[in-house]
Every structure is written in C-alpha cells, then in structure tokens.
mmCIF file of C-alpha atoms (C1' of nucleotides) in Angstrom:
data_model
loop_
_atom_site.group_PDB
_atom_site.id
_atom_site.type_symbol
_atom_site.label_atom_id
_atom_site.label_comp_id
_atom_site.label_asym_id
_atom_site.label_seq_id
_atom_site.Cartn_x
_atom_site.Cartn_y
_atom_site.Cartn_z
ATOM 1 C CA MET A 1 0.000 0.000 0.000
ATOM 2 C CA THR A 2 1.318 3.425 -0.911
ATOM 3 C CA ILE A 3 1.126 6.332 1.476
ATOM 4 C CA LYS A 4 -1.736 7.744 -0.563
ATOM 5 C CA GLU A 5 -3.781 4.573 -0.271
ATOM 6 C CA VAL A 6 -3.182 4.340 3.469
ATOM 7 C CA SER A 7 -4.019 7.998 3.867
ATOM 8 C CA GLU A 8 -7.336 7.551 2.064
ATOM 9 C CA LYS A 9 -8.278 4.226 3.605
ATOM 10 C CA TYR A 10 -7.605 5.333 7.171
ATOM 11 C CA ASN A 11 -8.509 8.960 6.710
ATOM 12 C CA ILE A 12 -5.280 10.433 7.953
ATOM 13 C CA SER A 13 -3.053 12.922 6.156
ATOM 14 C CA GLN A 14 0.101 11.836 4.386
ATOM 15 C CA ASP A 15 1.964 14.398 6.421
ATOM 16 C CA ALA A 16 0.708 12.877 9.654
ATOM 17 C CA LEU A 17 1.779 9.428 8.452
ATOM 18 C CA ARG A 18 5.297 10.670 7.762
ATOM 19 C CA TYR A 19 5.316 12.562 11.053
ATOM 20 C CA TYR A 20 4.360 9.452 13.052
ATOM 21 C CA GLU A 21 7.205 7.574 11.480
ATOM 22 C CA ARG A 22 9.702 10.377 11.891
ATOM 23 C CA VAL A 23 9.115 10.862 15.597
ATOM 24 C CA GLY A 24 9.172 7.110 16.254
ATOM 25 C CA MET A 25 5.526 6.568 17.052
ATOM 26 C CA ILE A 26 5.543 3.688 14.571
ATOM 27 C CA PRO A 27 8.567 1.691 13.352
ATOM 28 C CA PRO A 28 10.189 2.642 10.023
ATOM 29 C CA VAL A 29 7.790 1.677 7.263
ATOM 30 C CA THR A 30 8.788 -0.897 4.627
ATOM 31 C CA ARG A 31 10.113 0.753 1.452
ATOM 32 C CA THR A 32 10.348 -0.174 -2.213
ATOM 33 C CA SER A 33 13.821 -0.446 -3.741
ATOM 34 C CA GLY A 34 13.373 3.159 -4.829
ATOM 35 C CA GLY A 35 12.832 4.293 -1.228
ATOM 36 C CA ILE A 36 9.083 4.805 -1.467
ATOM 37 C CA ARG A 37 6.894 3.760 1.464
ATOM 38 C CA ASN A 38 5.086 0.495 0.872
ATOM 39 C CA TYR A 39 2.998 -0.272 3.932
ATOM 40 C CA GLN A 40 2.795 -3.979 4.849
ATOM 41 C CA GLU A 41 0.313 -5.602 7.198
ATOM 42 C CA GLU A 42 2.610 -5.195 10.160
ATOM 43 C CA ASP A 43 3.197 -1.528 9.400
ATOM 44 C CA ILE A 44 -0.569 -1.120 9.319
ATOM 45 C CA ARG A 45 -0.980 -2.882 12.654
ATOM 46 C CA TRP A 46 1.423 -0.441 14.294
ATOM 47 C CA LEU A 47 -0.285 2.445 12.614
ATOM 48 C CA ASP A 48 -3.663 1.207 13.756
ATOM 49 C CA LEU A 49 -2.486 1.079 17.355
ATOM 50 C CA ALA A 50 -0.967 4.531 17.062
ATOM 51 C CA MET A 51 -4.140 6.028 15.580
ATOM 52 C CA CYS A 52 -6.284 4.374 18.210
ATOM 53 C CA MET A 53 -4.151 5.884 20.974
ATOM 54 C CA ARG A 54 -4.250 9.299 19.376
ATOM 55 C CA SER A 55 -7.976 9.293 18.818
ATOM 56 C CA ALA A 56 -8.458 8.446 22.473
ATOM 57 C CA GLY A 57 -6.351 11.504 23.254
ATOM 58 C CA LEU A 58 -3.241 9.794 24.549
ATOM 59 C CA PRO A 59 -0.085 11.779 23.822
ATOM 60 C CA VAL A 60 2.242 10.947 20.950
ATOM 61 C CA GLU A 61 5.030 10.766 23.519
ATOM 62 C CA VAL A 62 3.442 7.748 25.190
ATOM 63 C CA MET A 63 3.324 5.751 21.984
ATOM 64 C CA ILE A 64 6.925 6.689 21.251
ATOM 65 C CA GLU A 65 7.954 5.379 24.658
ATOM 66 C CA TYR A 66 5.949 2.184 24.237
ATOM 67 C CA LEU A 67 7.570 1.469 20.886
ATOM 68 C CA ARG A 68 11.004 2.281 22.267
ATOM 69 C CA LEU A 69 10.508 -0.245 25.067
ATOM 70 C CA PHE A 70 9.023 -2.799 22.698
ATOM 71 C CA ARG A 71 12.048 -2.670 20.477
ATOM 72 C CA GLN A 72 14.337 -3.332 23.428
ATOM 73 C CA GLY A 73 12.845 -6.780 23.819
ATOM 74 C CA ASP A 74 11.350 -8.910 26.579
ATOM 75 C CA SER A 75 13.319 -7.304 29.407
ATOM 76 C CA THR A 76 11.033 -4.280 29.153
ATOM 77 C CA ILE A 77 7.809 -6.246 29.616
ATOM 78 C CA PRO A 78 7.272 -4.990 33.183
ATOM 79 C CA ALA A 79 7.931 -1.409 32.093
ATOM 80 C CA ARG A 80 5.467 -1.761 29.235
ATOM 81 C CA LEU A 81 2.854 -3.207 31.573
ATOM 82 C CA GLN A 82 3.368 -0.224 33.836
ATOM 83 C CA LEU A 83 3.005 2.179 30.924
ATOM 84 C CA LEU A 84 -0.198 0.492 29.785
ATOM 85 C CA THR A 85 -1.789 0.545 33.216
ATOM 86 C CA ASP A 86 -0.821 4.213 33.632
ATOM 87 C CA GLN A 87 -2.552 5.042 30.375
ATOM 88 C CA ARG A 88 -5.621 3.030 31.329
ATOM 89 C CA LYS A 89 -5.808 5.055 34.494
ATOM 90 C CA ALA A 90 -5.515 8.284 32.531
ATOM 91 C CA LEU A 91 -8.263 7.229 30.133
ATOM 92 C CA LEU A 92 -10.601 6.242 32.941
ATOM 93 C CA ALA A 93 -10.048 9.658 34.509
ATOM 94 C CA GLN A 94 -10.682 11.368 31.196
ATOM 95 C CA ARG A 95 -13.849 9.372 30.675
ATOM 96 C CA LYS A 96 -15.014 10.499 34.080
ATOM 97 C CA HIS A 97 -14.497 14.152 33.088
ATOM 98 C CA ILE A 98 -16.475 13.532 29.921
ATOM 99 C CA ASP A 99 -19.291 11.874 31.850
ATOM 100 C CA GLU A 100 -19.456 14.795 34.252
ATOM 101 C CA MET A 101 -19.754 17.206 31.365
ATOM 102 C CA LEU A 102 -22.335 14.961 29.689
ATOM 103 C CA ASP A 103 -24.471 14.997 32.830
ATOM 104 C CA ARG A 104 -24.264 18.726 32.830
ATOM 105 C CA LEU A 105 -25.085 18.964 29.153
ATOM 106 C CA ASN A 106 -28.053 16.638 29.478
ATOM 107 C CA TYR A 107 -29.455 18.754 32.266
ATOM 108 C CA LYS A 108 -28.946 21.952 30.310
ATOM 109 C CA ILE A 109 -30.311 20.528 27.083
ATOM 110 C CA ALA A 110 -33.461 19.370 28.830
ATOM 111 C CA ARG A 111 -33.985 22.854 30.211
ATOM 112 C CA TYR A 112 -33.212 24.507 26.894
ATOM 113 C CA GLU A 113 -35.681 22.251 25.102
ATOM 114 C CA ILE A 114 -38.386 23.455 27.427
ATOM 115 C CA ALA A 115 -37.155 27.016 26.985
ATOM 116 C CA VAL A 116 -37.428 26.742 23.208
ATOM 117 C CA GLU A 117 -41.150 26.007 23.633
ATOM 118 C CA THR A 118 -41.798 28.849 26.024
ATOM 119 C CA GLY A 119 -39.164 31.233 24.603
ATOM 120 C CA LYS A 120 -37.817 31.862 28.080
ATOM 121 C CA LEU A 121 -35.219 30.312 30.316
ATOM 122 C CA THR A 122 -35.361 30.572 34.095
ATOM 123 C CA TRP A 123 -32.079 31.083 35.904
ATOM 124 C CA GLU A 124 -29.571 29.176 33.849
ATOM 125 C CA GLN A 125 -26.083 30.072 32.713
ATOM 126 C CA MET B 1 -11.997 35.578 46.694
ATOM 127 C CA THR B 2 -8.706 36.743 45.266
ATOM 128 C CA ILE B 3 -7.202 35.183 42.173
ATOM 129 C CA LYS B 4 -4.704 33.390 44.370
ATOM 130 C CA GLU B 5 -7.387 31.790 46.496
ATOM 131 C CA VAL B 6 -9.375 30.692 43.444
ATOM 132 C CA SER B 7 -6.230 29.364 41.847
ATOM 133 C CA GLU B 8 -5.429 27.252 44.897
ATOM 134 C CA LYS B 9 -8.963 26.114 45.630
ATOM 135 C CA TYR B 10 -9.701 24.995 42.067
ATOM 136 C CA ASN B 11 -6.173 23.984 41.196
ATOM 137 C CA ILE B 12 -5.809 26.162 38.142
ATOM 138 C CA SER B 13 -3.036 28.647 37.416
ATOM 139 C CA GLN B 14 -3.550 32.369 37.897
ATOM 140 C CA ASP B 15 -2.414 32.843 34.331
ATOM 141 C CA ALA B 16 -5.084 30.468 33.072
ATOM 142 C CA LEU B 17 -7.703 32.342 35.096
ATOM 143 C CA ARG B 18 -6.681 35.648 33.519
ATOM 144 C CA TYR B 19 -6.506 33.993 30.115
ATOM 145 C CA TYR B 20 -10.054 32.612 30.378
ATOM 146 C CA GLU B 21 -11.331 36.056 31.209
ATOM 147 C CA ARG B 22 -9.310 37.799 28.517
ATOM 148 C CA VAL B 23 -10.500 35.563 25.683
ATOM 149 C CA GLY B 24 -14.119 35.763 26.847
ATOM 150 C CA MET B 25 -14.557 32.227 28.086
ATOM 151 C CA ILE B 26 -15.988 33.660 31.297
ATOM 152 C CA PRO B 27 -17.537 37.116 31.836
ATOM 153 C CA PRO B 28 -15.368 39.912 33.275
ATOM 154 C CA VAL B 29 -14.690 39.083 36.892
ATOM 155 C CA THR B 30 -15.890 41.410 39.659
ATOM 156 C CA ARG B 31 -13.149 43.805 40.803
ATOM 157 C CA THR B 32 -12.348 45.728 43.968
ATOM 158 C CA SER B 33 -12.308 49.536 43.779
ATOM 159 C CA GLY B 34 -8.562 49.213 43.159
ATOM 160 C CA GLY B 35 -9.120 47.058 40.079
ATOM 161 C CA ILE B 36 -8.124 43.763 41.663
ATOM 162 C CA ARG B 37 -10.110 40.619 40.826
ATOM 163 C CA ASN B 38 -12.538 39.628 43.562
ATOM 164 C CA TYR B 39 -14.367 36.495 42.484
ATOM 165 C CA GLN B 40 -18.012 36.331 43.531
ATOM 166 C CA GLU B 41 -20.262 33.279 43.542
ATOM 167 C CA GLU B 42 -21.508 33.974 40.058
ATOM 168 C CA ASP B 43 -17.987 34.420 38.720
ATOM 169 C CA ILE B 44 -17.159 31.051 40.248
ATOM 170 C CA ARG B 45 -20.205 29.423 38.640
ATOM 171 C CA TRP B 46 -19.066 30.560 35.206
ATOM 172 C CA LEU B 47 -15.560 29.461 35.949
ATOM 173 C CA ASP B 48 -16.794 26.088 37.106
ATOM 174 C CA LEU B 49 -18.674 25.569 33.851
ATOM 175 C CA ALA B 50 -15.650 26.661 31.852
ATOM 176 C CA MET B 51 -13.314 24.331 33.729
ATOM 177 C CA CYS B 52 -15.721 21.440 33.373
ATOM 178 C CA MET B 53 -15.873 21.962 29.615
ATOM 179 C CA ARG B 54 -12.114 22.203 29.343
ATOM 180 C CA SER B 55 -11.450 19.132 31.425
ATOM 181 C CA ALA B 56 -13.802 17.177 29.182
ATOM 182 C CA GLY B 57 -11.656 18.370 26.288
ATOM 183 C CA LEU B 58 -14.120 20.738 24.665
ATOM 184 C CA PRO B 59 -12.383 23.671 22.942
ATOM 185 C CA VAL B 60 -12.087 27.091 24.515
ATOM 186 C CA GLU B 61 -13.710 28.467 21.364
ATOM 187 C CA VAL B 62 -16.966 26.661 22.135
ATOM 188 C CA MET B 63 -17.267 28.186 25.576
ATOM 189 C CA ILE B 64 -16.506 31.618 24.147
ATOM 190 C CA GLU B 65 -19.321 31.177 21.641
ATOM 191 C CA TYR B 66 -21.737 29.931 24.294
ATOM 192 C CA LEU B 67 -21.031 32.919 26.495
ATOM 193 C CA ARG B 68 -21.326 35.286 23.545
ATOM 194 C CA LEU B 69 -24.768 33.876 22.733
ATOM 195 C CA PHE B 70 -25.812 33.885 26.368
ATOM 196 C CA ARG B 71 -25.036 37.550 26.705
ATOM 197 C CA GLN B 72 -27.216 38.371 23.718
ATOM 198 C CA GLY B 73 -30.263 37.231 25.620
ATOM 199 C CA ASP B 74 -33.229 34.936 25.088
ATOM 200 C CA SER B 75 -33.308 35.263 21.317
ATOM 201 C CA THR B 76 -30.254 33.005 21.156
ATOM 202 C CA ILE B 77 -31.834 30.156 23.083
ATOM 203 C CA PRO B 78 -32.270 27.957 19.988
ATOM 204 C CA ALA B 79 -28.675 28.604 18.926
ATOM 205 C CA ARG B 80 -27.438 27.720 22.392
ATOM 206 C CA LEU B 81 -29.472 24.520 22.369
ATOM 207 C CA GLN B 82 -27.900 23.631 19.038
ATOM 208 C CA LEU B 83 -24.422 24.332 20.387
ATOM 209 C CA LEU B 84 -25.038 22.185 23.440
ATOM 210 C CA THR B 85 -26.366 19.235 21.447
ATOM 211 C CA ASP B 86 -23.403 19.488 19.054
ATOM 212 C CA GLN B 87 -21.023 19.306 21.980
ATOM 213 C CA ARG B 88 -22.898 16.390 23.481
ATOM 214 C CA LYS B 89 -22.495 14.574 20.200
ATOM 215 C CA ALA B 90 -18.774 15.354 20.154
ATOM 216 C CA LEU B 91 -18.338 14.084 23.704
ATOM 217 C CA LEU B 92 -20.202 10.870 22.998
ATOM 218 C CA ALA B 93 -17.933 10.278 20.017
ATOM 219 C CA GLN B 94 -14.872 10.990 22.111
ATOM 220 C CA ARG B 95 -16.061 8.626 24.808
ATOM 221 C CA LYS B 96 -16.431 5.946 22.182
ATOM 222 C CA HIS B 97 -12.821 6.432 21.111
ATOM 223 C CA ILE B 98 -11.740 6.151 24.716
ATOM 224 C CA ASP B 99 -13.762 2.985 25.209
ATOM 225 C CA GLU B 100 -12.203 1.436 22.132
ATOM 226 C CA MET B 101 -8.743 2.181 23.446
ATOM 227 C CA LEU B 102 -9.706 0.913 26.898
ATOM 228 C CA ASP B 103 -10.828 -2.404 25.405
ATOM 229 C CA ARG B 104 -7.538 -2.653 23.659
ATOM 230 C CA LEU B 105 -5.595 -1.743 26.780
ATOM 231 C CA ASN B 106 -7.488 -4.262 28.894
ATOM 232 C CA TYR B 107 -6.665 -7.000 26.428
ATOM 233 C CA LYS B 108 -3.019 -6.019 26.313
ATOM 234 C CA ILE B 109 -2.705 -5.620 30.052
ATOM 235 C CA ALA B 110 -4.168 -9.078 30.624
ATOM 236 C CA ARG B 111 -1.599 -10.548 28.255
ATOM 237 C CA TYR B 112 1.229 -8.550 29.764
ATOM 238 C CA GLU B 113 0.301 -9.683 33.243
ATOM 239 C CA ILE B 114 0.651 -13.261 32.128
ATOM 240 C CA ALA B 115 3.885 -12.362 30.362
ATOM 241 C CA VAL B 116 5.328 -10.859 33.525
ATOM 242 C CA GLU B 117 4.925 -14.276 35.190
ATOM 243 C CA THR B 118 6.478 -16.239 32.353
ATOM 244 C CA GLY B 119 8.926 -13.523 31.233
ATOM 245 C CA LYS B 120 7.786 -13.943 27.660
ATOM 246 C CA LEU B 121 5.131 -12.464 25.445
ATOM 247 C CA THR B 122 3.722 -14.357 22.454
ATOM 248 C CA TRP B 123 2.954 -12.303 19.363
ATOM 249 C CA GLU B 124 1.930 -8.934 20.661
ATOM 250 C CA GLN B 125 2.828 -5.471 19.606
ATOM 251 C "C1'" DT C 1 12.359 9.462 -23.817
ATOM 252 C "C1'" DA C 2 9.806 13.087 -22.198
ATOM 253 C "C1'" DT C 3 6.239 14.498 -19.391
ATOM 254 C "C1'" DT C 4 3.231 14.124 -15.682
ATOM 255 C "C1'" DG C 5 2.060 13.012 -11.240
ATOM 256 C "C1'" DA C 6 3.171 10.931 -6.844
ATOM 257 C "C1'" DC C 7 6.765 10.349 -3.830
ATOM 258 C "C1'" DT C 8 10.987 11.804 -0.949
ATOM 259 C "C1'" DT C 9 13.428 14.808 2.742
ATOM 260 C "C1'" DG C 10 14.505 18.626 5.951
ATOM 261 C "C1'" DG C 11 12.915 22.329 7.809
ATOM 262 C "C1'" DA C 12 9.781 26.158 8.545
ATOM 263 C "C1'" DG C 13 5.054 27.556 9.749
ATOM 264 C "C1'" DT C 14 0.550 27.138 12.211
ATOM 265 C "C1'" DC C 15 -2.820 26.600 15.814
ATOM 266 C "C1'" DA C 16 -4.673 25.921 20.437
ATOM 267 C "C1'" DA C 17 -4.056 26.657 24.978
ATOM 268 C "C1'" DC C 18 -1.709 28.176 27.915
ATOM 269 C "C1'" DT C 19 2.724 30.126 30.427
ATOM 270 C "C1'" DC C 20 6.123 33.465 31.348
ATOM 271 C "C1'" DC C 21 7.910 38.088 31.740
ATOM 272 C "C1'" DA C 22 8.573 43.048 32.721
ATOM 273 C "C1'" DA C 23 7.079 47.184 34.457
ATOM 274 C "C1'" DG C 24 4.212 49.156 37.291
ATOM 275 C "C1'" DA C 25 0.092 49.698 40.816
ATOM 276 C "C1'" DG C 26 -2.571 48.026 45.049
ATOM 277 C "C1'" DT C 27 -2.473 46.149 49.899
ATOM 278 C "C1'" DT C 28 -0.864 44.828 54.398
ATOM 279 C "C1'" DA C 29 2.316 44.717 58.338
ATOM 280 C "C1'" DT C 30 5.541 47.182 60.913
ATOM 281 C "C1'" DA D 1 5.709 55.771 55.280
ATOM 282 C "C1'" DT D 2 8.440 52.100 53.910
ATOM 283 C "C1'" DA D 3 9.100 47.435 52.935
ATOM 284 C "C1'" DA D 4 7.344 43.191 51.290
ATOM 285 C "C1'" DC D 5 4.097 41.092 48.921
ATOM 286 C "C1'" DT D 6 0.364 40.395 45.659
ATOM 287 C "C1'" DC D 7 -1.913 42.132 42.062
ATOM 288 C "C1'" DT D 8 -2.368 44.434 37.282
ATOM 289 C "C1'" DT D 9 -1.632 44.627 32.003
ATOM 290 C "C1'" DG D 10 0.227 43.771 27.341
ATOM 291 C "C1'" DG D 11 2.816 41.097 24.948
ATOM 292 C "C1'" DA D 12 6.234 37.531 24.001
ATOM 293 C "C1'" DG D 13 7.427 32.614 24.494
ATOM 294 C "C1'" DT D 14 6.381 27.556 24.839
ATOM 295 C "C1'" DT D 15 4.454 22.999 23.898
ATOM 296 C "C1'" DG D 16 2.147 19.415 21.321
ATOM 297 C "C1'" DA D 17 0.669 17.874 17.157
ATOM 298 C "C1'" DC D 18 0.574 18.411 13.192
ATOM 299 C "C1'" DT D 19 0.734 20.990 8.329
ATOM 300 C "C1'" DC D 20 2.938 23.225 4.609
ATOM 301 C "C1'" DC D 21 6.698 24.153 1.488
ATOM 302 C "C1'" DA D 22 10.696 23.724 -1.627
ATOM 303 C "C1'" DA D 23 13.741 21.176 -4.093
ATOM 304 C "C1'" DG D 24 14.510 17.183 -5.797
ATOM 305 C "C1'" DT D 25 13.645 11.787 -7.031
ATOM 306 C "C1'" DC D 26 10.748 7.884 -8.672
ATOM 307 C "C1'" DA D 27 7.276 5.623 -11.633
ATOM 308 C "C1'" DA D 28 3.757 5.151 -15.113
ATOM 309 C "C1'" DT D 29 2.086 6.721 -19.477
ATOM 310 C "C1'" DA D 30 2.210 8.842 -24.331
#
DNA sequence: TATTGACTTGGAGTCAACTCCAAGAGTTAT
DNA sequence: ATAACTCTTGGAGTTGACTCCAAGTCAATA
C-alpha cells in the first residue's frame, strides 16, 4: 500500500503518516527499492495502534515510549505493563471528566428544550 | 476571593484564570475599587462551567461562543441549544474512542500480566 | 524518452491553549 | 511611610501535534 492509499483508507493525512514515522511513534515503514513507502500488514498494525491511541487523546510521547521499550525486547515487559496501566488510568479519569460534562449537558439541554417552547429560560447560565 | 485563592482552591493557574477572562470564556470578573479581581459566587459558577468543559476536552472556542450567545439574551436560546447538542455529540464520540482504546488496553494488560509471570510475550505489539 | 504526477526529505510555519515576563500599581504589616 | 508582597496589564514565548513548502527523485504513461 502506498502512502496515498493508506491515507485515504484510514482517513489520515500523508503528512501525519510521515510525522508518526519520523518521531518514532511507529517503526520505520517498509520501502520499495526506490525508497518509497510500501505499507505492509505489520506496518498497518502499528499504525492502527498509534491512531487508536491518538484518537483516544493519549499523547504521541506515550506511543513513542511504548515502541522504544518494545524494540528493546522482553526485558522491558514490566515497564510496558506499567506504561499500559498508567494510560488506562488516565483514560478512565478522562472518561469520568467527559461523563461529568455529559451529565451537565443533558441537564442543560433538557432545560433549553423546554425554553425553546416557552421562549424563556429561568435562571440558567 | 482573590485570584490566588481561586487558583489554589480549584487547582488552576492564575495565568489560566486571567486567560479565560481575557478571551471571553468567562464574563469579566468582579473587581475591587482598586481594580483587583474579587471572584463572587456567580464568577465562580461561570468558571466552574468553563473548567468542566475544558477538562472534558471541549475547545475554549466553544465556551466563548456559548457565552457570547448567552449575553445576547433569550433570542439566542435555539442557537445555544444547538451548540449544546453538538457538543454532546462530540463528547459521545470521544467517549467511544476512549472505550475502544480501553478495550484494547485491557486486552493487552491481561496478556502482559501473564507475560510478567512467564517472562515472555507471544505475538503482541 | 519526455512528461506528468506521486513520492521523498529537511525544515519552517501554524494553531490551540496556555505560560512566562517586565514594568508598574494596590495592599498589608511594621 | 516604607518594605514586602500580591496584584495588574500587554505582549512575548512555549508545547504538542501536526501541516505546509521547496527542491529534488521515482514511476507510469504517451
């Protein structure tokens, strides 16, 4: 798969794909003899993990560190486990923030829906 | 409440507090006769809403727009309702991303926990 | 083989959301 | 009233995550 195909299939810019590789968020992508990126299944698997982390809001830096540890081999398994549990904790906290805001939004929306009928809103920010 | 007290109580920097006010994410804060910020209950309520939005990851720009509409009065109630439902949609999408990553993390962590016992990990990124 | 279009790199630019700084004014304790 | 501290503003600087650009190389088609 060329960078263009990957970019279109996974809806991510070519620049972002090159950036992820450059900063070490994914391993160096397989190339053709001419030096052109030719994504293989394994490249895609790394990319998929990286995109999943990013779309959940985890920092690029975390994925870089995970990959760095991974490439050092089995001795870093405990460190990787630690990293993963830290990130799980962070995501659970973030989800809690989102749920708090959702509660607030639901309350507001309910009141605004009534207000749209009546044209007036009683003490609400 | 002075800016320092608010900063400490709500664990947010004084600079961020001034920034929120400057960009219009919260209304101008009540001042003493000398021009020093003196947060009242209502100032705190706006701040609380703003901080809740930010910690859920909603953009500053959205809160600015909400406040702008709010200050124009009841005629903007439908627009505010629209804004709120848009943000709810965005948060639900974001929560879905987080849940996907959490599933993935839980799977990985389970495998890594086993690997920590045995010292080896079988095909895993 | 020449052209066209997609690809390459290194580096600069952008954007959001703060964060820091300097110079000066307000407030409190002695 | 003087020191010591906290506050003010405007504006510059920083960080993270891309995004854009220029100059050049590679590949497919006429």
